[in-house]
Every structure is written in structure tokens, then in C-alpha cells.
mmCIF file of C-alpha atoms in Angstrom:
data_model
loop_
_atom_site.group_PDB
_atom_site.id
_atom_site.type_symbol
_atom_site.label_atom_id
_atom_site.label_comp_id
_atom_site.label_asym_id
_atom_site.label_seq_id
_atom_site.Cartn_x
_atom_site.Cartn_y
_atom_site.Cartn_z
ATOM 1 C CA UNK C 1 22.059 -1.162 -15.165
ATOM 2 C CA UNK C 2 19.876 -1.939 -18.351
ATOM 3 C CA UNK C 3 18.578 1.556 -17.850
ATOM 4 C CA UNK C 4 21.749 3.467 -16.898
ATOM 5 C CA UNK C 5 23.533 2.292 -20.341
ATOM 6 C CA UNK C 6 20.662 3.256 -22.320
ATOM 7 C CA UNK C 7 20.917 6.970 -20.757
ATOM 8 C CA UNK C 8 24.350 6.790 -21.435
ATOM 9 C CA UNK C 9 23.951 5.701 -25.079
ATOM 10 C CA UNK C 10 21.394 8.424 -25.476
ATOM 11 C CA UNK C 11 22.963 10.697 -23.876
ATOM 12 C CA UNK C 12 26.401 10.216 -26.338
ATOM 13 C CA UNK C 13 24.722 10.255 -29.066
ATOM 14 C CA UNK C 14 22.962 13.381 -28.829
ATOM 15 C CA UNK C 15 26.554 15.066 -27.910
ATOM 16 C CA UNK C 16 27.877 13.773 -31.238
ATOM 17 C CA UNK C 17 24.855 15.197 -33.389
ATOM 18 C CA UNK C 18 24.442 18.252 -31.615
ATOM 19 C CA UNK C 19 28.458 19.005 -32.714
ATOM 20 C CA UNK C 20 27.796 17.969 -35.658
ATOM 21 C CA UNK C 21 24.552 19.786 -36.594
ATOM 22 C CA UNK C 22 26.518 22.872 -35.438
ATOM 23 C CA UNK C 23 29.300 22.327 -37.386
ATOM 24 C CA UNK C 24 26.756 21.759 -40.112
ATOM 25 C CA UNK C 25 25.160 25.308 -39.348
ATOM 26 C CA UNK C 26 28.144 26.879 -38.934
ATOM 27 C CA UNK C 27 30.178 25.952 -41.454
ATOM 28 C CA UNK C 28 27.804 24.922 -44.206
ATOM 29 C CA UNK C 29 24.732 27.192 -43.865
ATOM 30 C CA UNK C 30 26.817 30.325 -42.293
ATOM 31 C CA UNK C 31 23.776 32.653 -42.367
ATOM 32 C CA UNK C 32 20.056 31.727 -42.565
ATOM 33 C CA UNK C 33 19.050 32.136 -46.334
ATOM 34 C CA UNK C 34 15.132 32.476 -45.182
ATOM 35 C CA UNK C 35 13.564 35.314 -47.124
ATOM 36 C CA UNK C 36 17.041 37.584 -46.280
ATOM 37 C CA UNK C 37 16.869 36.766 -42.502
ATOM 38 C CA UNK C 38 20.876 37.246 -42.778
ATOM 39 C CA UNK C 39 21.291 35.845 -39.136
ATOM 40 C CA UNK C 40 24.625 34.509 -38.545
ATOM 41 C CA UNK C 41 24.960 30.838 -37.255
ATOM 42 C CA UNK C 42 27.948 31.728 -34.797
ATOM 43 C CA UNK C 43 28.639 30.795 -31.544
ATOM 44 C CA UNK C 44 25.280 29.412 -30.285
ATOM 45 C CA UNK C 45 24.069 26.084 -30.056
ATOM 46 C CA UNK C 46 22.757 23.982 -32.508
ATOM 47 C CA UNK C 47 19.301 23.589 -30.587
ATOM 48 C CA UNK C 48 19.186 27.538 -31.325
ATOM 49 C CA UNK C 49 19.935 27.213 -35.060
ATOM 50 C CA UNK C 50 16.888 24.375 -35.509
ATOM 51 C CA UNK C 51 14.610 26.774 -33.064
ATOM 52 C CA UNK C 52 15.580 29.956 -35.054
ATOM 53 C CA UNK C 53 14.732 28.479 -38.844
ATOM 54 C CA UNK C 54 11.386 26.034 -36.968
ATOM 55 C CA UNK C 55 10.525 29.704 -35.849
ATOM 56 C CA UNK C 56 10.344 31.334 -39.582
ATOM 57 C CA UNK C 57 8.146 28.347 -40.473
ATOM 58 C CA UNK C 58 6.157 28.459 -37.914
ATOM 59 C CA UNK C 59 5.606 32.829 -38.661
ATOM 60 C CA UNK C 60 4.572 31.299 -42.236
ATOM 61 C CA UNK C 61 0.951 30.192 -41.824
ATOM 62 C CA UNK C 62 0.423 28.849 -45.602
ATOM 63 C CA UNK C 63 3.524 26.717 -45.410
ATOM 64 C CA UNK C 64 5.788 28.604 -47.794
ATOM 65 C CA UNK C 65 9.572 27.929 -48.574
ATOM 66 C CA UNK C 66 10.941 30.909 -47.757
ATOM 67 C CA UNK C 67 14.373 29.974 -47.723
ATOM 68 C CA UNK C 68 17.210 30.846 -50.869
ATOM 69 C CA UNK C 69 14.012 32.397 -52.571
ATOM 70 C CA UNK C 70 12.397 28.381 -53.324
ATOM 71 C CA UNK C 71 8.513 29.567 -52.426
ATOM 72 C CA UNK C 72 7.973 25.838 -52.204
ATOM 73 C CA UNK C 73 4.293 25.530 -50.154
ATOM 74 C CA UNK C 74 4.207 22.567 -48.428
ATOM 75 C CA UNK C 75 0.739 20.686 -46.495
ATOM 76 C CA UNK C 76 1.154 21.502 -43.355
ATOM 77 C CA UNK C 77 4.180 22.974 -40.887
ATOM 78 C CA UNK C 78 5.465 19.097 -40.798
ATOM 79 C CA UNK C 79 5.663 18.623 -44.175
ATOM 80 C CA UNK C 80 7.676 22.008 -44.806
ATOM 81 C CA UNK C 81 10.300 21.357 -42.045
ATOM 82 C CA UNK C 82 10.472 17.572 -43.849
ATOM 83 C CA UNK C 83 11.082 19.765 -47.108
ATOM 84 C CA UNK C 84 13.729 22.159 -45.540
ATOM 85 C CA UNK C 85 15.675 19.281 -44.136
ATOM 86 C CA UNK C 86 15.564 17.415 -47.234
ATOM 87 C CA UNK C 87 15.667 20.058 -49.906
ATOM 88 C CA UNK C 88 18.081 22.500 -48.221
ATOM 89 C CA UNK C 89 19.769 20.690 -45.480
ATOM 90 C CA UNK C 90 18.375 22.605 -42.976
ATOM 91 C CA UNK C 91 17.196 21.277 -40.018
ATOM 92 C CA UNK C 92 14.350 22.020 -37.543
ATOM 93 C CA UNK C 93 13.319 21.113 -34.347
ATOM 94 C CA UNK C 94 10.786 18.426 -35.950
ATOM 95 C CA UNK C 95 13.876 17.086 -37.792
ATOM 96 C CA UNK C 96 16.838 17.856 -36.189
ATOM 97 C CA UNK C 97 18.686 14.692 -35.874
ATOM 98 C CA UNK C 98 19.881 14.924 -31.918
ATOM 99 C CA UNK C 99 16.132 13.504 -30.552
ATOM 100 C CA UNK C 100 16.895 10.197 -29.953
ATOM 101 C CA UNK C 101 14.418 7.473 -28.998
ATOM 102 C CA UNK C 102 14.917 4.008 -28.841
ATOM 103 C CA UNK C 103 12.267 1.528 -29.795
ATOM 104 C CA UNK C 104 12.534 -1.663 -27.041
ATOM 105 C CA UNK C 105 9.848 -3.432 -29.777
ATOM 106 C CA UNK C 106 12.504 -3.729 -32.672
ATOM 107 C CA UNK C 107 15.297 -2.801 -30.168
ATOM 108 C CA UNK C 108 16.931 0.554 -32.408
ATOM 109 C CA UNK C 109 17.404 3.733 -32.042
ATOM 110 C CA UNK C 110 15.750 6.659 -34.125
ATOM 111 C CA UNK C 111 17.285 9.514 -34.444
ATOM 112 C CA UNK C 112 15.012 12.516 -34.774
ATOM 113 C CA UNK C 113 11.010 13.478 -34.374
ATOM 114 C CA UNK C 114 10.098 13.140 -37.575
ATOM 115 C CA UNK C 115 11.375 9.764 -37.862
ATOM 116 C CA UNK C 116 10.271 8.332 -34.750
ATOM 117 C CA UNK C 117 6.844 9.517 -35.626
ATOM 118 C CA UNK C 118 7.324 8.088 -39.040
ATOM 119 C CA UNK C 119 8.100 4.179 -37.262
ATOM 120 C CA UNK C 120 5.539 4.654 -34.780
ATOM 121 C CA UNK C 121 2.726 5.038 -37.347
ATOM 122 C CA UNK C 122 4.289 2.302 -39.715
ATOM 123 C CA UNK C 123 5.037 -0.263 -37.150
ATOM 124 C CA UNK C 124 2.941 0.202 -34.189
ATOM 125 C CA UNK C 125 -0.274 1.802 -34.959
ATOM 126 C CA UNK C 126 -1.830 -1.545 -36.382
ATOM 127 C CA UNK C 127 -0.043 -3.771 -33.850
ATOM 128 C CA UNK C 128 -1.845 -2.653 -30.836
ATOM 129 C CA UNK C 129 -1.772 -5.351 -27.834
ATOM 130 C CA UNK C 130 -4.006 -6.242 -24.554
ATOM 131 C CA UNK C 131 -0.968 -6.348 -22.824
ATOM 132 C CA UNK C 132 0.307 -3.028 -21.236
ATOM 133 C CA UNK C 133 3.176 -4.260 -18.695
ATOM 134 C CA UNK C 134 7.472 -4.361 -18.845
ATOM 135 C CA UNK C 135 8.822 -8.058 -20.418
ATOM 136 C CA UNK C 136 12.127 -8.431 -19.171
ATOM 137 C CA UNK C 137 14.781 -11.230 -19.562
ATOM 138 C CA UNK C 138 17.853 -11.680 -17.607
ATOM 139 C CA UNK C 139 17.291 -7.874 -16.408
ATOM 140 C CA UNK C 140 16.923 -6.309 -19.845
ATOM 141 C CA UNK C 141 13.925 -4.587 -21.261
ATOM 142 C CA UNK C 142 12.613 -6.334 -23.915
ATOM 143 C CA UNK C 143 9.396 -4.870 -24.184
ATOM 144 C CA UNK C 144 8.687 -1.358 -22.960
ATOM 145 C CA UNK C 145 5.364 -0.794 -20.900
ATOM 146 C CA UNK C 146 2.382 1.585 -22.436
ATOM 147 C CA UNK C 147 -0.033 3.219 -21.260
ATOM 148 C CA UNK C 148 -3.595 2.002 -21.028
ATOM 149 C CA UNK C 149 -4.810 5.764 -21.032
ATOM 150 C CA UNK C 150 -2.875 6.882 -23.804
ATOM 151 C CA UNK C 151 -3.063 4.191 -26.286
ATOM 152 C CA UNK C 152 -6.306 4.171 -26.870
ATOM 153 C CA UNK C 153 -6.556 7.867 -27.685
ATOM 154 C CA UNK C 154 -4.989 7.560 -31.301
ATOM 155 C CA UNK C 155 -6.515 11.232 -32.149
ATOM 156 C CA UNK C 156 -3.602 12.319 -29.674
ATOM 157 C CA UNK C 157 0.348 13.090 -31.672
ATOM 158 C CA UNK C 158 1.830 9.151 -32.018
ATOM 159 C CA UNK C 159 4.773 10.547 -29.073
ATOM 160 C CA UNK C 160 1.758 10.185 -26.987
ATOM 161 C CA UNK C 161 -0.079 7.473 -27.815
ATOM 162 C CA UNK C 162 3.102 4.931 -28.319
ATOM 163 C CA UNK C 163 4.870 6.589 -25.418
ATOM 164 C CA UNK C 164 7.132 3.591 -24.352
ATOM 165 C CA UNK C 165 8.195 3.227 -20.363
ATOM 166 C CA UNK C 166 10.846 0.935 -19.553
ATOM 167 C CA UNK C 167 10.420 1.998 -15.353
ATOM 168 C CA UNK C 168 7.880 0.477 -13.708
ATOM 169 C CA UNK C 169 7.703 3.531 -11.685
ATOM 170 C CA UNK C 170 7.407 5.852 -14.111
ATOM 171 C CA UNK C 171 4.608 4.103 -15.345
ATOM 172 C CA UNK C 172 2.718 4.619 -12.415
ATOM 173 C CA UNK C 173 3.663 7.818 -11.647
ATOM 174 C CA UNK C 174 1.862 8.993 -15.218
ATOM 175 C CA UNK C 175 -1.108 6.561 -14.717
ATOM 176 C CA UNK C 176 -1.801 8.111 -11.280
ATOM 177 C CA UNK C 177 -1.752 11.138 -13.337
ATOM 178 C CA UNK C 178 -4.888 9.874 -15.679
ATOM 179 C CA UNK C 179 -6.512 8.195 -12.549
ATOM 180 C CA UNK C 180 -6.665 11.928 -10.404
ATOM 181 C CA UNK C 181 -9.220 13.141 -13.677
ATOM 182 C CA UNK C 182 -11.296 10.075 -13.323
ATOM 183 C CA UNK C 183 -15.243 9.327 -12.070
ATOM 184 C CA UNK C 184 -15.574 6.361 -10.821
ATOM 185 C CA UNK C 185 -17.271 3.582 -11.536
ATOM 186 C CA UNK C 186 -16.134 3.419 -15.028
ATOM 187 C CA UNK C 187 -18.084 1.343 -17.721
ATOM 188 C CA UNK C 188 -15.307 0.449 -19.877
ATOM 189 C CA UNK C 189 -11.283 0.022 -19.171
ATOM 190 C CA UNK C 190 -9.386 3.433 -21.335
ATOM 191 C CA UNK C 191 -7.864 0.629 -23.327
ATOM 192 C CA UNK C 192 -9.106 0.160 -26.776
ATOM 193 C CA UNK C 193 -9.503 -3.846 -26.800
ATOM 194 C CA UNK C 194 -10.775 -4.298 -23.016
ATOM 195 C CA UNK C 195 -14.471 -4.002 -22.200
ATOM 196 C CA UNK C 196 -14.350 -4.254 -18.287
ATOM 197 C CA UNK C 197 -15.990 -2.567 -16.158
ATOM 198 C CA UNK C 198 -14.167 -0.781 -12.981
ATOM 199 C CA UNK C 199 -15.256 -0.146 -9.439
ATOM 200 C CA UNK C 200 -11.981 2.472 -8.363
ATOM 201 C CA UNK C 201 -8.905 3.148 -8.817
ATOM 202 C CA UNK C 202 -8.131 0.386 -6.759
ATOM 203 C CA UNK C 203 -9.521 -2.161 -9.288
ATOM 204 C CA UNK C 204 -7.871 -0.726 -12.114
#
């Protein structure tokens, strides 16, 4: 039940942004200003609007603002969909603001890519645990399960490494996944704060 209302949740939410965003698109932005594109936001979707401006930035490999004539050059592709978001009101599919996750930690929800990533690497990065299972109470999530695996490879995007699993199943399901690329005996547990050694899968 804990589970079905949090798909629902989800679910509503992203119906209300995604309207919203369009009518933002639509109404607001009318035709994409990038470098005299002239494409007309009409009658699509507003994951096509995000994909279609994402797609200019992506064509622009030194991270120039290309749209209204700005020529703002940004880091790195992140950083210039972060600037055409805030700057212009334009969103991408880094910042479009229909991604919802929810964080069982500090129990919100997060509304887009960029800003999940943002809260993962501001509150969970340093605040790695030994402990890698589902706490529940009275049949709620209260802390999502991670994966031993993935949480120790912190070179890996932070929707990777802080991947949260509030199904027990799903959780094995993706560390059956790791296990399959594995030689056993391993020397050290994947997770970053265990040493111990493993025979097989079986002891893992």
C-alpha cells in the first residue's frame, strides 16, 4: 500500500508539471529562440520541448548560450542547461521539473535531475552507512535499501551510486545483476566500509 500511494503521488505530480511545462512552452516561449532555430512549441509534449532545446546544447560542444543571441559559455553541458533554466526559463531534460524522486532518508520529494543530483551530493555523499537493507515501521518505508555494488563506486553519476530501493525484490533482482559479472572468491565485500572476504554468491 506504502508503495502503491507513492506511485500514485509520483505519478500526479508529474501530470501536473508536464501541463504545466507545456503551457510554459507554449504559451511563454512560443518558438525556440536558440541561434534562430524558429521551431514552434505547438501541439507536442512537453518531454519533446525539453528534448528539442537539451538537443541544441548537446550539438554545442564548448557549452555556448545560443539562445536570444546570450553566447553565455558555460563548464560543462550541466552547467549550461542549469543556465538556460535559470537565465531564460527554459527547461531541459537535466532540469525539467516533471522527474520526480522521493528521498525515504529526509522523506521529500525532488522535483527534477538536477536537483536530485544536487541533494544527493549535499546530503548523502558524506553520510555513507554499513547498513544496506529496507527499515520499515508499521509497513512504511522509512529507509530505502542501497546497493552494496553501487555505492561504493562514487566515480559512477550520484543516480547510481545513491540509487534508493524501497522493494526488497527489486533489490535483488539488480544485485543478481552485479553478482552474474563476478569471480569468485572475492577478497573484499563491493562495499566501501566492509573488508570481508567472500566464498560465492551464496555467502554474499
Amino acid at each position: 500500500m506504502n508503495n502503491h500511494l507513492l506511485q500514485y503521488q509520483r505519478k500526479r505530480l508529474k501530470e501536473m508539471s508536464r501541463q504545466e511545462i507545456k503551457n510554459h512552452f507554449e504559451r511563454y516561449l512560443a518558438t525556440c529562440r536558440w541561434n534562430g532555430c524558429g521551431y514552434r512549441f505547438k501541439l507536442m509534449t512537453a518531454g519533446s520541448y525539453s528534448l528539442h532545446v537539451s538537443r541544441h546544447a548537446e550539438a554545442n560542444q564548448i557549452h555556448q548560450c545560443l539562445w536570444n543571441r546570450c553566447s553565455y559559455i558555460a563548464q560543462d553541458l550541466k552547467a549550461l542547461s542549469t543556465h538556460l533554466s535559470e537565465a531564460h526559463s527554459v527547461p531541459t531534460e537535466w532540469t525539467i521539473p516533471t522527474r520526480y524522486h522521493f528521498c525515504f532518508e529526509h522523506a521529500t520529494w525532488v522535483f527534477s535531475d538536477r536537483v536530485w543530483e544536487d541533494h544527493l551530493e549535499k546530503l548523502h555523499l558524506n553520510t555513507i552507512s554499513d547498513y544496506c537493507g529496507i527499515i520499515k515501521q508499521h509497513g512504511l518505508v522509512i529507509v530505502a535499501a542501497s546497493c552494496p555494488f553501487c555505492i561504493g563506486n562514487l566515480e559512477s553519476s550520484p543516480h547510481i551510486w545513491a540509487a534508493q530501493f524501497d522493494d526488497v525484490f527489486g533489490l535483488h533482482k539488480h544485485i543478481k545483476e552485479h553478482l552474474v559479472t563476478l569471480d569468485f572468491p572475492l577478497s573484499q565485500c563491493p562495499h566501501p566500509l566492509c573488508s570481508d572476504s567472500l566464498e560465492n554468491d551464496q555467502a554474499f
